[in-house]
CSV table of C-alpha atoms and ligand atoms in Angstrom, one decimal:
chain,number,residue,atom,x,y,z
A,179,UNK,CA,-31.6,-26.4,-65.0
A,180,UNK,CA,-32.5,-28.8,-62.5
A,181,UNK,CA,-31.7,-32.6,-63.3
A,182,UNK,CA,-34.0,-34.9,-62.2
A,183,UNK,CA,-32.9,-36.6,-58.9
A,184,UNK,CA,-31.6,-39.9,-59.2
A,185,UNK,CA,-33.8,-43.0,-58.0
A,186,UNK,CA,-32.5,-43.6,-54.5
A,187,UNK,CA,-33.6,-47.2,-55.0
A,188,UNK,CA,-30.4,-47.2,-57.5
A,189,UNK,CA,-28.2,-46.9,-54.5
A,190,UNK,CA,-26.9,-49.9,-52.7
A,191,UNK,CA,-24.1,-48.6,-50.7
A,192,UNK,CA,-23.4,-45.2,-48.7
A,193,UNK,CA,-20.0,-45.2,-51.1
A,194,UNK,CA,-22.3,-45.1,-54.3
A,195,UNK,CA,-24.0,-42.1,-52.6
A,196,UNK,CA,-21.0,-40.7,-52.2
A,197,UNK,CA,-19.6,-41.0,-55.5
A,198,UNK,CA,-22.5,-39.5,-56.8
A,199,UNK,CA,-22.4,-36.5,-54.5
A,200,UNK,CA,-18.7,-35.9,-55.8
A,201,UNK,CA,-20.0,-35.5,-59.2
A,202,UNK,CA,-23.3,-33.6,-58.3
A,203,UNK,CA,-22.1,-30.8,-55.0
A,204,UNK,CA,-20.5,-27.4,-55.8
A,205,UNK,CA,-16.7,-27.8,-55.4
A,206,UNK,CA,-16.8,-25.6,-52.0
A,207,UNK,CA,-19.3,-27.8,-50.4
A,208,UNK,CA,-17.7,-31.0,-51.4
A,209,UNK,CA,-14.6,-29.8,-49.9
A,210,UNK,CA,-16.0,-28.3,-46.6
A,211,UNK,CA,-17.9,-31.8,-45.9
A,212,UNK,CA,-15.6,-34.2,-47.6
A,213,UNK,CA,-12.3,-32.5,-45.8
A,214,UNK,CA,-10.5,-33.0,-42.9
A,215,UNK,CA,-8.0,-31.0,-40.8
A,216,UNK,CA,-3.9,-30.8,-41.7
A,217,UNK,CA,-3.2,-34.3,-43.7
A,218,UNK,CA,-6.1,-35.8,-43.3
A,219,UNK,CA,-4.2,-38.9,-41.4
A,220,UNK,CA,-7.0,-39.1,-38.8
A,221,UNK,CA,-9.9,-38.9,-41.6
A,222,UNK,CA,-8.1,-41.8,-43.7
A,223,UNK,CA,-7.6,-43.8,-40.4
A,224,UNK,CA,-11.2,-43.6,-39.5
A,225,UNK,CA,-12.5,-45.7,-41.9
A,226,UNK,CA,-9.6,-47.5,-42.5
A,227,UNK,CA,-9.4,-48.9,-39.0
A,228,UNK,CA,-12.7,-50.3,-39.3
A,229,UNK,CA,-11.0,-52.8,-41.4
A,230,UNK,CA,-8.5,-54.0,-39.2
A,231,UNK,CA,-10.8,-55.9,-37.0
A,232,UNK,CA,-12.2,-59.4,-37.7
A,233,UNK,CA,-15.6,-61.3,-36.5
A,234,UNK,CA,-15.5,-64.6,-34.8
A,235,UNK,CA,-18.8,-65.7,-36.0
A,236,UNK,CA,-20.9,-68.2,-33.8
A,237,UNK,CA,-22.2,-70.9,-36.4
A,238,UNK,CA,-25.6,-73.0,-36.1
A,239,UNK,CA,-27.0,-70.7,-34.0
A,240,UNK,CA,-30.5,-70.8,-35.2
A,241,UNK,CA,-30.4,-66.9,-35.8
A,242,UNK,CA,-32.5,-65.9,-38.6
A,243,UNK,CA,-33.4,-62.5,-38.1
A,244,UNK,CA,-31.8,-59.7,-36.2
A,245,UNK,CA,-33.4,-57.5,-33.6
A,246,UNK,CA,-31.7,-53.9,-33.7
A,247,UNK,CA,-33.8,-52.3,-30.9
A,248,UNK,CA,-32.4,-51.2,-28.2
A,249,UNK,CA,-32.8,-48.3,-25.4
A,250,UNK,CA,-30.7,-44.8,-25.8
A,251,UNK,CA,-30.5,-43.0,-22.4
A,252,UNK,CA,-33.4,-45.2,-21.2
A,253,UNK,CA,-35.6,-44.4,-24.3
A,254,UNK,CA,-36.9,-47.2,-26.8
A,255,UNK,CA,-35.1,-46.9,-29.7
A,256,UNK,CA,-35.6,-49.2,-32.7
A,257,UNK,CA,-32.1,-49.1,-33.9
A,258,UNK,CA,-29.1,-48.3,-32.1
A,259,UNK,CA,-28.1,-45.7,-34.9
A,260,UNK,CA,-27.9,-42.2,-34.9
A,261,UNK,CA,-27.5,-39.1,-37.5
A,262,UNK,CA,-24.2,-36.9,-36.1
A,263,UNK,CA,-24.7,-33.3,-35.9
A,264,UNK,CA,-23.7,-31.2,-38.7
A,265,UNK,CA,-23.6,-27.6,-39.6
A,266,UNK,CA,-25.4,-25.6,-42.4
A,267,UNK,CA,-27.1,-28.2,-44.0
A,268,UNK,CA,-29.1,-25.7,-46.0
A,269,UNK,CA,-25.7,-25.8,-48.4
A,270,UNK,CA,-26.4,-29.4,-49.3
A,271,UNK,CA,-30.3,-29.1,-49.9
A,272,UNK,CA,-32.7,-26.4,-50.0
A,273,UNK,CA,-35.0,-27.5,-47.2
A,274,UNK,CA,-31.6,-27.6,-44.8
A,275,UNK,CA,-32.1,-30.1,-41.8
A,276,UNK,CA,-35.5,-31.3,-42.5
A,277,UNK,CA,-35.1,-34.0,-44.9
A,278,UNK,CA,-32.7,-36.2,-43.0
A,279,UNK,CA,-34.6,-35.0,-40.0
A,280,UNK,CA,-37.6,-36.5,-41.1
A,281,UNK,CA,-36.3,-39.4,-42.8
A,282,UNK,CA,-34.2,-40.3,-39.2
A,283,UNK,CA,-37.5,-39.7,-37.3
A,284,UNK,CA,-39.5,-41.9,-39.6
A,285,UNK,CA,-36.6,-44.7,-39.4
A,286,UNK,CA,-36.2,-44.7,-35.6
A,287,UNK,CA,-33.0,-43.0,-36.0
A,288,UNK,CA,-31.9,-40.6,-33.3
A,289,UNK,CA,-31.2,-37.2,-35.1
A,290,UNK,CA,-28.7,-34.7,-33.6
A,291,UNK,CA,-29.4,-31.2,-34.8
A,292,UNK,CA,-26.0,-29.1,-34.7
A,293,UNK,CA,-26.3,-25.3,-33.2
A,294,UNK,CA,-24.8,-24.2,-36.6
A,295,UNK,CA,-27.9,-25.4,-38.4
A,296,UNK,CA,-29.8,-23.6,-41.2
A,297,UNK,CA,-33.3,-24.1,-39.8
A,298,UNK,CA,-34.0,-23.3,-36.2
A,299,UNK,CA,-34.4,-25.8,-33.6
A,300,UNK,CA,-38.0,-25.4,-33.3
A,301,UNK,CA,-38.8,-25.4,-36.8
A,302,UNK,CA,-36.9,-28.8,-37.1
A,303,UNK,CA,-39.0,-30.0,-34.4
A,304,UNK,CA,-42.2,-29.1,-35.5
A,305,UNK,CA,-41.4,-30.3,-39.1
A,306,UNK,CA,-40.5,-33.6,-38.0
A,307,UNK,CA,-42.5,-34.4,-34.7
A,308,UNK,CA,-45.2,-36.3,-36.8
A,309,UNK,CA,-42.4,-38.0,-38.9
A,310,UNK,CA,-41.9,-40.9,-36.7
A,311,UNK,CA,-40.7,-42.1,-33.4
A,312,UNK,CA,-37.1,-41.5,-33.6
A,313,UNK,CA,-35.4,-38.9,-31.3
A,314,UNK,CA,-34.0,-35.3,-31.5
A,315,UNK,CA,-31.1,-34.4,-29.8
A,316,UNK,CA,-29.5,-30.6,-29.3
A,317,UNK,CA,-25.7,-30.6,-30.2
A,318,UNK,CA,-24.4,-27.2,-28.3
A,319,UNK,CA,-21.3,-25.2,-29.2
A,320,UNK,CA,-20.7,-23.1,-26.4
A,321,UNK,CA,-20.7,-19.4,-27.1
A,322,UNK,CA,-18.4,-16.6,-25.9
A,323,UNK,CA,-21.9,-15.3,-24.8
A,324,UNK,CA,-22.7,-17.8,-22.1
A,325,UNK,CA,-26.2,-16.1,-21.5
A,326,UNK,CA,-27.2,-17.1,-25.0
A,327,UNK,CA,-25.7,-20.3,-24.8
A,328,UNK,CA,-27.9,-20.7,-22.1
A,329,UNK,CA,-30.8,-19.7,-24.0
A,330,UNK,CA,-30.3,-22.4,-26.4
A,331,UNK,CA,-30.2,-25.1,-24.1
A,332,UNK,CA,-33.4,-23.9,-22.4
A,333,UNK,CA,-35.2,-23.5,-26.1
A,334,UNK,CA,-33.9,-27.2,-26.8
A,335,UNK,CA,-35.3,-28.2,-23.7
A,336,UNK,CA,-39.0,-26.6,-24.5
A,337,UNK,CA,-39.0,-27.7,-28.3
A,338,UNK,CA,-38.7,-31.0,-27.3
A,339,UNK,CA,-34.9,-32.2,-27.7
A,340,UNK,CA,-34.1,-35.3,-25.4
A,341,UNK,CA,-30.6,-34.5,-24.7
A,342,UNK,CA,-28.0,-31.9,-24.8
A,343,UNK,CA,-24.8,-33.2,-27.0
A,344,UNK,CA,-21.8,-31.0,-25.9
A,345,UNK,CA,-19.4,-30.7,-28.2
A,346,UNK,CA,-15.9,-30.3,-26.7
A,347,UNK,CA,-13.1,-31.1,-29.4
A,348,UNK,CA,-13.3,-27.1,-30.7
A,349,UNK,CA,-11.8,-25.1,-28.5
A,350,UNK,CA,-10.5,-23.6,-31.9
A,351,UNK,CA,-11.1,-25.0,-35.3
A,352,UNK,CA,-8.7,-27.6,-36.5
A,353,UNK,CA,-6.2,-26.4,-39.2
A,354,UNK,CA,-7.5,-26.7,-42.8
A,355,UNK,CA,-5.7,-25.6,-45.7
A,356,UNK,CA,-9.0,-25.4,-47.6
A,357,UNK,CA,-9.9,-22.2,-45.6
A,358,UNK,CA,-6.8,-20.6,-46.6
A,359,UNK,CA,-8.0,-20.9,-50.2
A,360,UNK,CA,-10.8,-19.1,-49.5
A,361,UNK,CA,-13.3,-22.0,-50.8
A,362,UNK,CA,-13.8,-23.4,-47.5
A,363,UNK,CA,-16.8,-22.8,-45.9
A,364,UNK,CA,-15.5,-23.9,-42.2
A,365,UNK,CA,-17.5,-23.9,-39.3
A,366,UNK,CA,-16.5,-20.7,-38.5
A,367,UNK,CA,-18.7,-20.6,-35.4
A,368,UNK,CA,-18.9,-16.7,-35.2
A,369,UNK,CA,-20.1,-16.2,-38.8
A,370,UNK,CA,-23.2,-17.9,-38.3
A,371,UNK,CA,-26.0,-16.7,-36.4
A,372,UNK,CA,-26.6,-19.6,-33.8
A,373,UNK,CA,-30.2,-20.6,-33.7
A,374,UNK,CA,-31.4,-17.3,-35.3
A,375,UNK,CA,-29.7,-15.1,-33.0
A,376,UNK,CA,-28.0,-12.1,-34.8
A,377,UNK,CA,-24.5,-12.2,-34.5
A,378,UNK,CA,-24.1,-11.4,-30.8
A,379,UNK,CA,-21.5,-10.8,-29.7
A,380,UNK,CA,-18.9,-10.5,-32.7
A,381,UNK,CA,-17.1,-13.4,-32.8
A,382,UNK,CA,-13.6,-12.3,-31.1
A,383,UNK,CA,-11.8,-14.6,-28.8
A,384,UNK,CA,-13.3,-17.8,-27.4
A,385,UNK,CA,-14.7,-19.2,-24.4
A,386,UNK,CA,-12.0,-21.4,-22.7
A,387,UNK,CA,-13.5,-25.0,-22.5
A,388,UNK,CA,-13.4,-26.4,-18.9
A,389,UNK,CA,-15.3,-29.4,-16.9
A,390,UNK,CA,-16.6,-26.5,-14.8
A,391,UNK,CA,-18.5,-25.1,-17.7
A,392,UNK,CA,-20.0,-28.7,-17.8
A,393,UNK,CA,-21.1,-28.7,-14.7
A,394,UNK,CA,-22.9,-25.1,-15.2
A,395,UNK,CA,-24.5,-26.4,-18.5
A,396,UNK,CA,-25.8,-29.4,-16.7
A,397,UNK,CA,-27.6,-27.0,-14.7
A,398,UNK,CA,-29.3,-25.2,-17.4
A,399,UNK,CA,-31.9,-28.0,-17.8
A,400,UNK,CA,-32.8,-31.5,-16.9
A,401,UNK,CA,-31.9,-32.8,-20.1
A,402,UNK,CA,-29.3,-35.5,-20.2
A,403,UNK,CA,-25.6,-34.3,-21.4
A,404,UNK,CA,-23.7,-36.4,-23.9
A,405,UNK,CA,-20.1,-35.0,-24.2
A,406,UNK,CA,-19.1,-35.2,-27.7
A,407,UNK,CA,-15.6,-35.3,-28.7
A,408,UNK,CA,-13.1,-37.2,-26.3
A,409,UNK,CA,-10.9,-40.1,-27.1
A,410,UNK,CA,-9.0,-41.0,-23.9
A,411,UNK,CA,-10.2,-43.1,-20.8
A,412,UNK,CA,-8.6,-40.0,-18.5
A,413,UNK,CA,-11.3,-37.8,-20.3
A,414,UNK,CA,-14.1,-40.3,-20.3
A,415,UNK,CA,-13.5,-40.6,-16.3
A,416,UNK,CA,-13.6,-37.1,-15.9
A,417,UNK,CA,-17.0,-37.1,-18.2
A,418,UNK,CA,-18.5,-39.4,-15.9
A,419,UNK,CA,-17.4,-37.4,-12.9
A,420,UNK,CA,-18.8,-34.4,-14.2
A,421,UNK,CA,-22.6,-36.1,-14.7
A,422,UNK,CA,-22.5,-37.1,-18.3
A,423,UNK,CA,-25.1,-39.5,-19.3
A,424,UNK,CA,-23.5,-40.5,-22.4
A,425,UNK,CA,-20.2,-40.0,-24.2
A,426,UNK,CA,-19.6,-39.6,-27.8
A,427,UNK,CA,-16.4,-41.1,-28.7
A,428,UNK,CA,-15.4,-38.7,-31.6
A,429,UNK,CA,-12.5,-37.0,-33.2
A,430,UNK,CA,-14.9,-34.9,-35.1
A,431,UNK,CA,-14.8,-36.9,-38.3
A,432,UNK,CA,-11.1,-35.9,-38.6
A,433,UNK,CA,-11.8,-32.6,-38.7
A,434,UNK,CA,-9.9,-31.2,-35.6
A,435,UNK,CA,-6.9,-32.5,-34.2
A,436,UNK,CA,-5.3,-34.5,-36.9
A,437,UNK,CA,-2.9,-37.7,-35.9
A,438,UNK,CA,-5.5,-38.8,-33.4
A,439,UNK,CA,-6.2,-42.2,-33.1
A,440,UNK,CA,-9.4,-43.5,-35.2
A,441,UNK,CA,-12.6,-43.4,-33.1
A,442,UNK,CA,-12.7,-47.2,-33.1
A,443,UNK,CA,-9.6,-47.5,-32.1
A,444,UNK,CA,-10.3,-45.3,-29.2
A,445,UNK,CA,-13.4,-46.9,-28.1
A,446,UNK,CA,-12.6,-49.9,-26.1
A,447,UNK,CA,-10.4,-47.4,-23.5
A,448,UNK,CA,-13.3,-45.4,-23.3
A,449,UNK,CA,-15.6,-48.0,-22.6
A,450,UNK,CA,-13.5,-49.9,-20.0
A,451,UNK,CA,-12.7,-46.5,-18.3
A,452,UNK,CA,-16.6,-45.6,-18.1
A,453,UNK,CA,-17.1,-49.2,-16.8
A,454,UNK,CA,-21.0,-48.9,-17.2
A,455,UNK,CA,-21.7,-45.3,-15.7
A,456,UNK,CA,-22.5,-43.8,-18.8
A,457,UNK,CA,-23.6,-45.2,-22.1
A,458,UNK,CA,-20.8,-44.5,-24.8
A,459,UNK,CA,-21.5,-44.0,-28.6
A,460,UNK,CA,-18.8,-43.5,-31.6
A,461,UNK,CA,-18.8,-41.7,-34.5
A,462,UNK,CA,-16.3,-41.2,-37.4
A,463,UNK,CA,-15.7,-43.3,-40.6
A,464,UNK,CA,-18.6,-45.3,-40.0
A,465,UNK,CA,-19.8,-46.2,-43.8
A,466,UNK,CA,-21.0,-49.9,-43.7
A,467,UNK,CA,-23.3,-52.0,-41.3
A,468,UNK,CA,-20.2,-54.2,-40.9
A,469,UNK,CA,-18.7,-51.3,-38.7
A,470,UNK,CA,-21.8,-50.5,-36.9
A,471,UNK,CA,-21.7,-54.4,-35.7
A,472,UNK,CA,-18.1,-54.2,-34.9
A,473,UNK,CA,-18.9,-50.7,-32.6
A,474,UNK,CA,-21.4,-52.2,-31.0
A,475,UNK,CA,-19.5,-55.3,-30.1
A,476,UNK,CA,-17.1,-53.3,-28.5
A,477,UNK,CA,-19.1,-51.5,-26.2
A,478,UNK,CA,-20.9,-48.8,-28.1
A,479,UNK,CA,-24.7,-48.1,-27.3
A,480,UNK,CA,-25.3,-46.2,-30.7
A,481,UNK,CA,-23.4,-45.4,-33.8
A,482,UNK,CA,-23.6,-42.2,-35.3
A,483,UNK,CA,-23.2,-41.6,-39.2
A,484,UNK,CA,-21.8,-38.3,-40.4
A,485,UNK,CA,-20.8,-37.3,-44.0
A,486,UNK,CA,-22.8,-40.1,-46.0
A,487,UNK,CA,-25.7,-38.5,-44.8
A,488,UNK,CA,-25.0,-35.1,-46.4
A,489,UNK,CA,-24.1,-36.9,-49.6
A,490,UNK,CA,-27.4,-38.9,-49.9
A,491,UNK,CA,-29.1,-35.5,-49.0
A,492,UNK,CA,-27.7,-33.6,-51.5
A,493,UNK,CA,-28.1,-36.3,-54.1
A,494,UNK,CA,-31.8,-37.6,-53.4
A,495,UNK,CA,-32.9,-35.3,-50.6
A,496,UNK,CA,-35.3,-37.1,-48.2
A,497,UNK,CA,-35.5,-40.0,-50.3
A,498,UNK,CA,-32.1,-40.4,-50.5
A,499,UNK,CA,-31.4,-40.1,-46.8
A,500,UNK,CA,-34.3,-42.6,-46.1
A,501,UNK,CA,-32.2,-45.1,-48.5
A,502,UNK,CA,-29.0,-44.3,-47.0
A,503,UNK,CA,-30.4,-44.9,-43.3
A,504,UNK,CA,-32.4,-48.4,-44.9
A,505,UNK,CA,-28.9,-49.4,-46.5
A,506,UNK,CA,-27.0,-49.1,-43.0
A,507,UNK,CA,-30.1,-50.8,-41.2
A,508,UNK,CA,-30.0,-54.0,-43.8
A,509,UNK,CA,-26.3,-54.2,-43.4
A,510,UNK,CA,-26.4,-54.1,-39.9
A,511,UNK,CA,-28.6,-56.9,-39.6
A,512,UNK,CA,-27.4,-59.1,-42.4
A,513,UNK,CA,-24.1,-59.1,-40.6
A,514,UNK,CA,-25.6,-59.8,-37.2
A,515,UNK,CA,-27.3,-62.9,-38.3
A,516,UNK,CA,-24.1,-64.0,-40.3
A,517,UNK,CA,-22.4,-63.8,-37.0
A,518,UNK,CA,-24.8,-65.5,-35.0
A,519,UNK,CA,-26.2,-62.8,-33.1
A,520,UNK,CA,-30.0,-62.3,-33.1
A,521,UNK,CA,-29.8,-59.1,-31.0
A,522,UNK,CA,-28.0,-56.3,-30.0
A,523,UNK,CA,-27.2,-57.9,-26.5
A,524,UNK,CA,-25.2,-60.7,-28.3
A,525,UNK,CA,-22.8,-58.4,-29.8
A,526,UNK,CA,-20.1,-58.9,-27.2
A,527,UNK,CA,-16.3,-58.1,-27.5
A,528,UNK,CA,-15.8,-61.7,-28.0
A,529,UNK,CA,-17.4,-61.8,-31.3
A,530,UNK,CA,-14.2,-59.4,-32.4
A,531,UNK,CA,-10.8,-60.0,-32.9
A,532,UNK,CA,-7.6,-57.8,-34.4
A,533,UNK,CA,-6.7,-58.7,-37.9
A,534,UNK,CA,-3.7,-60.5,-37.9
A,535,UNK,CA,-2.5,-60.0,-41.5
B,647,FMN,C1,-20.0,-31.0,-42.9
B,647,FMN,C2,-19.6,-31.2,-41.3
B,647,FMN,C3,-20.5,-30.3,-40.6
B,647,FMN,C4,-20.2,-30.9,-39.0
B,647,FMN,N1,-20.8,-30.0,-38.0
B,647,FMN,C5,-20.5,-30.1,-37.1
B,647,FMN,C6,-21.4,-29.5,-36.1
B,647,FMN,O1,-22.0,-28.7,-36.1
B,647,FMN,N2,-21.3,-30.2,-34.4
B,647,FMN,C7,-20.6,-31.1,-34.0
B,647,FMN,O2,-20.3,-31.3,-33.2
B,647,FMN,N3,-20.1,-31.9,-35.3
B,647,FMN,C8,-19.9,-31.4,-36.5
B,647,FMN,N4,-19.1,-32.6,-37.4
B,647,FMN,C9,-18.7,-33.7,-36.8
B,647,FMN,C10,-20.0,-34.5,-37.1
B,647,FMN,O3,-20.7,-34.8,-36.0
B,647,FMN,C11,-19.0,-36.2,-37.0
B,647,FMN,O4,-18.5,-36.0,-35.6
B,647,FMN,C12,-18.3,-36.5,-37.9
B,647,FMN,O5,-19.0,-36.0,-39.3
B,647,FMN,C13,-18.4,-38.1,-38.3
B,647,FMN,O6,-17.5,-38.8,-39.2
B,647,FMN,P1,-18.1,-39.2,-40.3
B,647,FMN,O7,-18.4,-37.8,-41.2
B,647,FMN,O8,-16.7,-39.7,-40.9
B,647,FMN,O9,-19.4,-40.1,-40.3
B,647,FMN,C14,-19.0,-32.0,-38.8
B,647,FMN,C15,-19.3,-32.7,-39.7
B,647,FMN,C16,-18.9,-32.4,-40.9
B,647,FMN,C17,-18.8,-33.6,-42.1
């Protein structure tokens, strides 16, 4: 017997959604969503690292409201915020990706759809096009079959997705103990028919991921490429050389190589190396508007939120996600005003210092 969905207005923090989801979600799904690889060192670091920075507020600045509007890849965006691509949202809600995609569009957030989504990319586009102004991006896992991979990109372009986010930190899956227990659902790529394709070909072996492949993917459509999942200035420089329009600094939410730095700690190095030649985004451990403000001040153009969206989706569907997005926005605006920053342009590195404690 389904319990009535809780009233989303009752939730005041993303942590509250997570706590409710931990009571509510099927254990195998919770394991899959919440978990990280190996000892989960990076998973823990992602959020802990945000707390090691301190703000330098400017008082008496006359700022009473914060304008979050910006541009992302040259397009107007109401907020510098995005929903990270996450596989198989059908495990969290019967309508799968549709509730979060609609809530994001309505709130002006960019929504990144996973290659491994439950709904087809065309269904998500059709069902959310009228929901609001937020952009849709398509996340690409390069498949063993390059012709199939190419067809995914072509379909995304035809369906109105505005960027291709190529995830480059999964040459193989990170090691996760839960997979061995047999309860973890895992992002076992070959086990999902990506975007409605039959399981062709059988997922034996892997495509070696190379920079040359990025050059090839770039020719498949006119869409800008965002490279997701790098953590060093060297790789960021290469991404720019290979035509990336955007770079998403990410350790896959601590699900791939463990003991990599927290995303926020890697951001400065990447921003420095890119030197304005591409936009830089961040995901990993963003749980507060304060985290958003910090990442923007350290040079991120937009900030992606992952797991909390799935918790809100599981607990209260579209209204839950809408509430989660609102919480992040309100927290971000409030922090900006207190910092004396009336717009995202005012968020500069001098607003931040390391914690000395
Ligand atoms: C359940 C789950 C599924 C994910 N699936 C994908 C995916 O299909 N493609 C991808 O590029 N990243 C995937 N990610 C990684 C996210 O895009 C993102 O990098 C990460 O979740 C951000 O960290 P956060 O969850 O701490 O906010 C997934 C993450 C989770 C938690």
